[in-house]
CSV table of C-alpha atoms in Angstrom, one decimal:
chain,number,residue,atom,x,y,z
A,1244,UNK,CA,-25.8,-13.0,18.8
A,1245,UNK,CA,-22.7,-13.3,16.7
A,1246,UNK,CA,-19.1,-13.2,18.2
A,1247,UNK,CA,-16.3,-11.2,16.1
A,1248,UNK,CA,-12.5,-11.4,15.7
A,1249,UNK,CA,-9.9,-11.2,13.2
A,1250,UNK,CA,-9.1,-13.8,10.8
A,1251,UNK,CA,-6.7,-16.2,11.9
A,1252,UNK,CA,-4.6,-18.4,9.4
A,1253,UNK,CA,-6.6,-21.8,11.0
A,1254,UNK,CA,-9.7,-20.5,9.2
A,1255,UNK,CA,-8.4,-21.2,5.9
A,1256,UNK,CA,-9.7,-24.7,5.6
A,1257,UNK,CA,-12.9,-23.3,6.9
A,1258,UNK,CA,-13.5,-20.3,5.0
A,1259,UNK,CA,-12.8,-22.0,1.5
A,1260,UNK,CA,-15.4,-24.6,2.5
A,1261,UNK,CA,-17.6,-21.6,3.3
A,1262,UNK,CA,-17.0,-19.4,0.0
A,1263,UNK,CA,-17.0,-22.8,-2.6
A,1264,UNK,CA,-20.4,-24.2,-1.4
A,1265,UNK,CA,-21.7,-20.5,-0.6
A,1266,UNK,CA,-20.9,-19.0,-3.9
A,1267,UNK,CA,-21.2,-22.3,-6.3
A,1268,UNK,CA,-24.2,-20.6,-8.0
A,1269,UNK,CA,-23.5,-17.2,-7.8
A,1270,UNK,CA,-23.5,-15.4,-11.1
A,1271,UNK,CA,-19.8,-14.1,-10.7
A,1272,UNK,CA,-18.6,-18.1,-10.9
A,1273,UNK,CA,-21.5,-19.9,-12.1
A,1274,UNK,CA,-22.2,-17.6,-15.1
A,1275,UNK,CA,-18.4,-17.3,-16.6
A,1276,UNK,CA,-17.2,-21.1,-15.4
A,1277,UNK,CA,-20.1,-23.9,-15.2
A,1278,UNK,CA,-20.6,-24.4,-18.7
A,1279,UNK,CA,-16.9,-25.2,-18.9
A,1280,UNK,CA,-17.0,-28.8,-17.0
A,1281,UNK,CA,-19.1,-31.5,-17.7
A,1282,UNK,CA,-20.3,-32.6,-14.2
A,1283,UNK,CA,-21.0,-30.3,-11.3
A,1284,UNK,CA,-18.0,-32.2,-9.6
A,1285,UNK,CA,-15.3,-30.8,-11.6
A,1286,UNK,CA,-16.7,-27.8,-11.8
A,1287,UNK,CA,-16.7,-27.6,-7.7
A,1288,UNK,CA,-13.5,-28.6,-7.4
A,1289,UNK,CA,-12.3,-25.6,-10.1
A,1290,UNK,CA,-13.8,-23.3,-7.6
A,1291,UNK,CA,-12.1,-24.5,-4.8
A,1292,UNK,CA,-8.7,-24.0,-6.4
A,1293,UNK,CA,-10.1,-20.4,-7.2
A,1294,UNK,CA,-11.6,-19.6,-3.7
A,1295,UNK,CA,-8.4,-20.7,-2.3
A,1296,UNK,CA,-6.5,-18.5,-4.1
A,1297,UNK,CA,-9.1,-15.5,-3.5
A,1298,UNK,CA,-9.2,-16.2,0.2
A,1299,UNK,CA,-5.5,-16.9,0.9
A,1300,UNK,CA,-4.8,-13.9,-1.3
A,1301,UNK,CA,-7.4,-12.2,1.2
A,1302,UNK,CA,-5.4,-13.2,4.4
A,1303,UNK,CA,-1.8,-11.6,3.1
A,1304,UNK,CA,-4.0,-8.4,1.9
A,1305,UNK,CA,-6.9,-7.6,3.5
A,1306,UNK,CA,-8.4,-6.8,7.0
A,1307,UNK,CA,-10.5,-10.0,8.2
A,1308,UNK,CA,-13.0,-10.7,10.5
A,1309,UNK,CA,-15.1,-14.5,11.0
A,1310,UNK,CA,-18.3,-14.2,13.2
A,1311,UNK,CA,-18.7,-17.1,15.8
A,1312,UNK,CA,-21.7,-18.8,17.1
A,1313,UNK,CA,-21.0,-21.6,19.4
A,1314,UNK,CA,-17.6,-21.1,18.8
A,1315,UNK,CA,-18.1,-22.0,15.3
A,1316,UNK,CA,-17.5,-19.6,12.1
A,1317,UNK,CA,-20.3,-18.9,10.2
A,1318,UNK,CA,-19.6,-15.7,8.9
A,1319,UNK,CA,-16.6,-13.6,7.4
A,1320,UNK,CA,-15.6,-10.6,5.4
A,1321,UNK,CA,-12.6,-9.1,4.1
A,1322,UNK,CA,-12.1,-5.7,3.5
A,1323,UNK,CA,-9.2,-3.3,1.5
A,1324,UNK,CA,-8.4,0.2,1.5
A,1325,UNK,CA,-10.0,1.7,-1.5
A,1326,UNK,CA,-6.7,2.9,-3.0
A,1327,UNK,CA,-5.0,-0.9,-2.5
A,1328,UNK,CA,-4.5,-2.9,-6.3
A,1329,UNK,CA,-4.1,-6.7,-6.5
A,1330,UNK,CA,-2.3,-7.3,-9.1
A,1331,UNK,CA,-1.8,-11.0,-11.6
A,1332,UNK,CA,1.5,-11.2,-9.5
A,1333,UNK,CA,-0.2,-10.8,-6.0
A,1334,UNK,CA,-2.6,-13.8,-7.5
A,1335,UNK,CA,0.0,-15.8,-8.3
A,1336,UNK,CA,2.3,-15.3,-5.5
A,1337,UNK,CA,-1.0,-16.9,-3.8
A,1338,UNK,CA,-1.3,-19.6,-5.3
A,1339,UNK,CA,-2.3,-18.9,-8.5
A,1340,UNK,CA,-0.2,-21.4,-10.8
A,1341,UNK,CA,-2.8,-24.2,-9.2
A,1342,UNK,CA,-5.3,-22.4,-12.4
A,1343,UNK,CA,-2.5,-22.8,-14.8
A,1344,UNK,CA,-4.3,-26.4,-15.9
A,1345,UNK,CA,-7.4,-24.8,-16.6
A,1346,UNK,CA,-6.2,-21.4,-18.5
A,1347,UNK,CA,-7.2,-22.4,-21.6
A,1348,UNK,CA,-10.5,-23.6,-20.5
A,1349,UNK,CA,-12.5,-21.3,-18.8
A,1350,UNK,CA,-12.1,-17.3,-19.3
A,1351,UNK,CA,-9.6,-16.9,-16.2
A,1352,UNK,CA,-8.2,-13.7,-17.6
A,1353,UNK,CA,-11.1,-11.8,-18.4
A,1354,UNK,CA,-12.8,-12.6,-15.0
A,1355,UNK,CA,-10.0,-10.9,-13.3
A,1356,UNK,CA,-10.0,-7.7,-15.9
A,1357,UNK,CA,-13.9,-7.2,-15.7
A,1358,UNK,CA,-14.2,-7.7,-11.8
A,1359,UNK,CA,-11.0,-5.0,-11.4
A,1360,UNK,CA,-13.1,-3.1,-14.1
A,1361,UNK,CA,-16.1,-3.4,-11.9
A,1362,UNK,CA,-14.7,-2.5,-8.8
A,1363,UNK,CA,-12.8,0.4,-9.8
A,1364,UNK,CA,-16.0,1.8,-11.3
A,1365,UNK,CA,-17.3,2.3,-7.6
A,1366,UNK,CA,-14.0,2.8,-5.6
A,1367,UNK,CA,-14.0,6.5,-7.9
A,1368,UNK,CA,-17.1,7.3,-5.8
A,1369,UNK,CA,-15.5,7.1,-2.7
A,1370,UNK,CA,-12.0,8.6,-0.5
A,1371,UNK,CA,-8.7,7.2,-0.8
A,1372,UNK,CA,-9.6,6.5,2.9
A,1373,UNK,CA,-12.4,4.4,2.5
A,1374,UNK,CA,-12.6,0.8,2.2
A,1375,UNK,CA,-14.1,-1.4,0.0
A,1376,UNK,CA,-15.9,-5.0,1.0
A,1377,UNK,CA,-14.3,-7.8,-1.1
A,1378,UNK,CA,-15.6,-10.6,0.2
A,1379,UNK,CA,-18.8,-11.3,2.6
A,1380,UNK,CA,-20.5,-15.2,3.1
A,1381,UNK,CA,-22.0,-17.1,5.7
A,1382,UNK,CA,-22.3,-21.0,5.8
A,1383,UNK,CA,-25.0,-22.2,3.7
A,1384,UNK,CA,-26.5,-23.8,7.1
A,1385,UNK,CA,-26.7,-20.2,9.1
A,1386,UNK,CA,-28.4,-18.6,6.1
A,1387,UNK,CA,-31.6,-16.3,6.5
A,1388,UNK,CA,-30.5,-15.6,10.2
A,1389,UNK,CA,-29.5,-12.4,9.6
A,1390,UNK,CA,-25.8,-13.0,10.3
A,1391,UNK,CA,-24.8,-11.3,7.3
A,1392,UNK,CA,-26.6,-7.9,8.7
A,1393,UNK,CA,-24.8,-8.2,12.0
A,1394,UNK,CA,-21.5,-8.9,10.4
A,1395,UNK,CA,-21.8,-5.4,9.0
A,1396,UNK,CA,-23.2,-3.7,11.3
A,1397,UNK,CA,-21.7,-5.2,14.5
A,1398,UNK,CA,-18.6,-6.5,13.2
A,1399,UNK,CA,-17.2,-4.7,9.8
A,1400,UNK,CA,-18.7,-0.8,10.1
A,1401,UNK,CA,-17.7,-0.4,14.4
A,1402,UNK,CA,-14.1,-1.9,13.1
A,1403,UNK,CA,-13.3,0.4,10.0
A,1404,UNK,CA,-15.1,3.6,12.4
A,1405,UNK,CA,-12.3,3.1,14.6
A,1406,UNK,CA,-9.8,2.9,11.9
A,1407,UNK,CA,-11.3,6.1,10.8
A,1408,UNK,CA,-12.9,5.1,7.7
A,1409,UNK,CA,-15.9,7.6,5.8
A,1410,UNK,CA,-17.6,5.1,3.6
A,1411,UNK,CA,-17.8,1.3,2.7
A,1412,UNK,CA,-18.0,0.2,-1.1
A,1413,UNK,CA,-19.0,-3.0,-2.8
A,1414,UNK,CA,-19.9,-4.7,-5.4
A,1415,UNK,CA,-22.7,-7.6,-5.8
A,1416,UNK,CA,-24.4,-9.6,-8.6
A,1417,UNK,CA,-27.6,-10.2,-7.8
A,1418,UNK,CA,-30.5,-8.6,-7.2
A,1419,UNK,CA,-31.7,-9.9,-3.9
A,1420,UNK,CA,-28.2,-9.2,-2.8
A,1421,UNK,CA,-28.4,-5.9,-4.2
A,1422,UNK,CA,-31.8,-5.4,-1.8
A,1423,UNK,CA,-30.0,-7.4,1.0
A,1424,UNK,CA,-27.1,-4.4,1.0
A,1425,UNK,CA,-30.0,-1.4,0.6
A,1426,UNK,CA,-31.6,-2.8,3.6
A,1427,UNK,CA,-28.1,-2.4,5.4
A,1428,UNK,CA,-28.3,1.6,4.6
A,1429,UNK,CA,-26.3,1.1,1.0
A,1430,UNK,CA,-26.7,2.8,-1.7
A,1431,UNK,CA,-26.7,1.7,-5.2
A,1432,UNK,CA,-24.5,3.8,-7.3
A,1433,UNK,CA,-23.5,2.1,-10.6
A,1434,UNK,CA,-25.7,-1.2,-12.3
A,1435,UNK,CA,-23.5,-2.7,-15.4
A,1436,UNK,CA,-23.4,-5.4,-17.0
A,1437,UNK,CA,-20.3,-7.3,-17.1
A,1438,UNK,CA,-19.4,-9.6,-20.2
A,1439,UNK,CA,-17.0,-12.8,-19.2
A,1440,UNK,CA,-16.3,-15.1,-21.7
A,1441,UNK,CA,-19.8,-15.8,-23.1
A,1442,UNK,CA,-21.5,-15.0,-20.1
A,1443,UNK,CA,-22.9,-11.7,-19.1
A,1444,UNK,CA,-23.0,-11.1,-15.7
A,1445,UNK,CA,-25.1,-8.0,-14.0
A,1446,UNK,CA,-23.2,-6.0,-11.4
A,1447,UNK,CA,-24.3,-3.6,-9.1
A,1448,UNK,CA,-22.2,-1.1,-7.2
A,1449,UNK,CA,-22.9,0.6,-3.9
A,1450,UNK,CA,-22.0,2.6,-1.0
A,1451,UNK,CA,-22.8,3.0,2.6
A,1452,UNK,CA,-21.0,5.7,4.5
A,1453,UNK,CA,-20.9,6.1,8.4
């Protein structure tokens, strides 16, 4: 069984190490950025700038929590009031000038416009006091333990209940994530298919509400 509390800045380090190997294949990066580098090296250490932008950008915004086993993270997820915009500035305020070298390389831009396209497609179906789930991983190591499962319903739905929040949105890009988030009482509300450079990228939006 999982301990929670709220992010603190000493799980940066941690948490980028979680999200680069966690998410180096997930459509959203993979599909938009591999392509672009010649060996899976560069292309890892392109994500890393990104995820540390996305999760430092994530600790100045967003309401954090990291699950503990051991005393060791394996889980986290960051969560925004639906009505809250990011915008290029917030980015690069962030850290987002450590891209600049790859800007007219990979489709940086567009990534940015189509997830904020995506996103805003399923925060209409929701309150101005809901939330909305931006970012949810567990180490690579603790996968298929169900930590992902208690981190929602232990850690992140009991938090935002007290906070007074209706109804919890996402957005995924899979479709065993979609089934993942279905078997954690979601609903999927919007599928679309996101076009990122050359890739096109399937994305589902759902809802839980509580």
């Amino acid at each position: 069984m999982l301990t929670f509390r709220s992010v603190k800045e000493r799980d940066f380090e941690p948490l980028v190490k979680m999200a680069t190997r966690s998410f180096a294949q997930y459509p959203l990066f993979a599909g938009p950025f591999r392509d672009h580098f010649a060996h899976s090296r560069q292309y890892l250490h392109f994500l890393d700038k990104l995820q540390r932008i996305q999760i430092r950008t994530a600790l100045n915004h967003s309401l954090g929590l990291v699950g503990l086993e051991n005393g060791k993270v394996v889980t986290a997820a960051f969560v925004n009031p639906v009505q809250q915009r990011l915008s290029v500035q917030d980015y690069i305020h962030n850290g987002g000038l450590a891209l600049a070298p790859y800007l007219a390389k990979v489709p940086m831009m567009g990534f940015l416009k189509r997830l904020d396209e995506a996103e805003s497609v399923v925060k209409q179906k929701v309150c101005d006091n809901d939330w909305f789930m931006s970012f949810l991983a567990v180490t690579p190591e603790a996968q298929g333990r169900h930590f992902g499962s208690e981190m929602i319903n232990a850690g992140i739905v009991p938090e935002l209940s007290k906070l007074h929040g209706g109804a919890l949105a996402l957005t995924t890009n899979t479709l065993a994530n979609t089934h993942f988030y279905e078997h954690n009482q979601f609903e999927v509300v919007k599928h679309q298919l996101l076009t990122i450079g050359k890739a096109k990228v399937d994305n589902w939006g759902l809802i839980r509400e509580f």
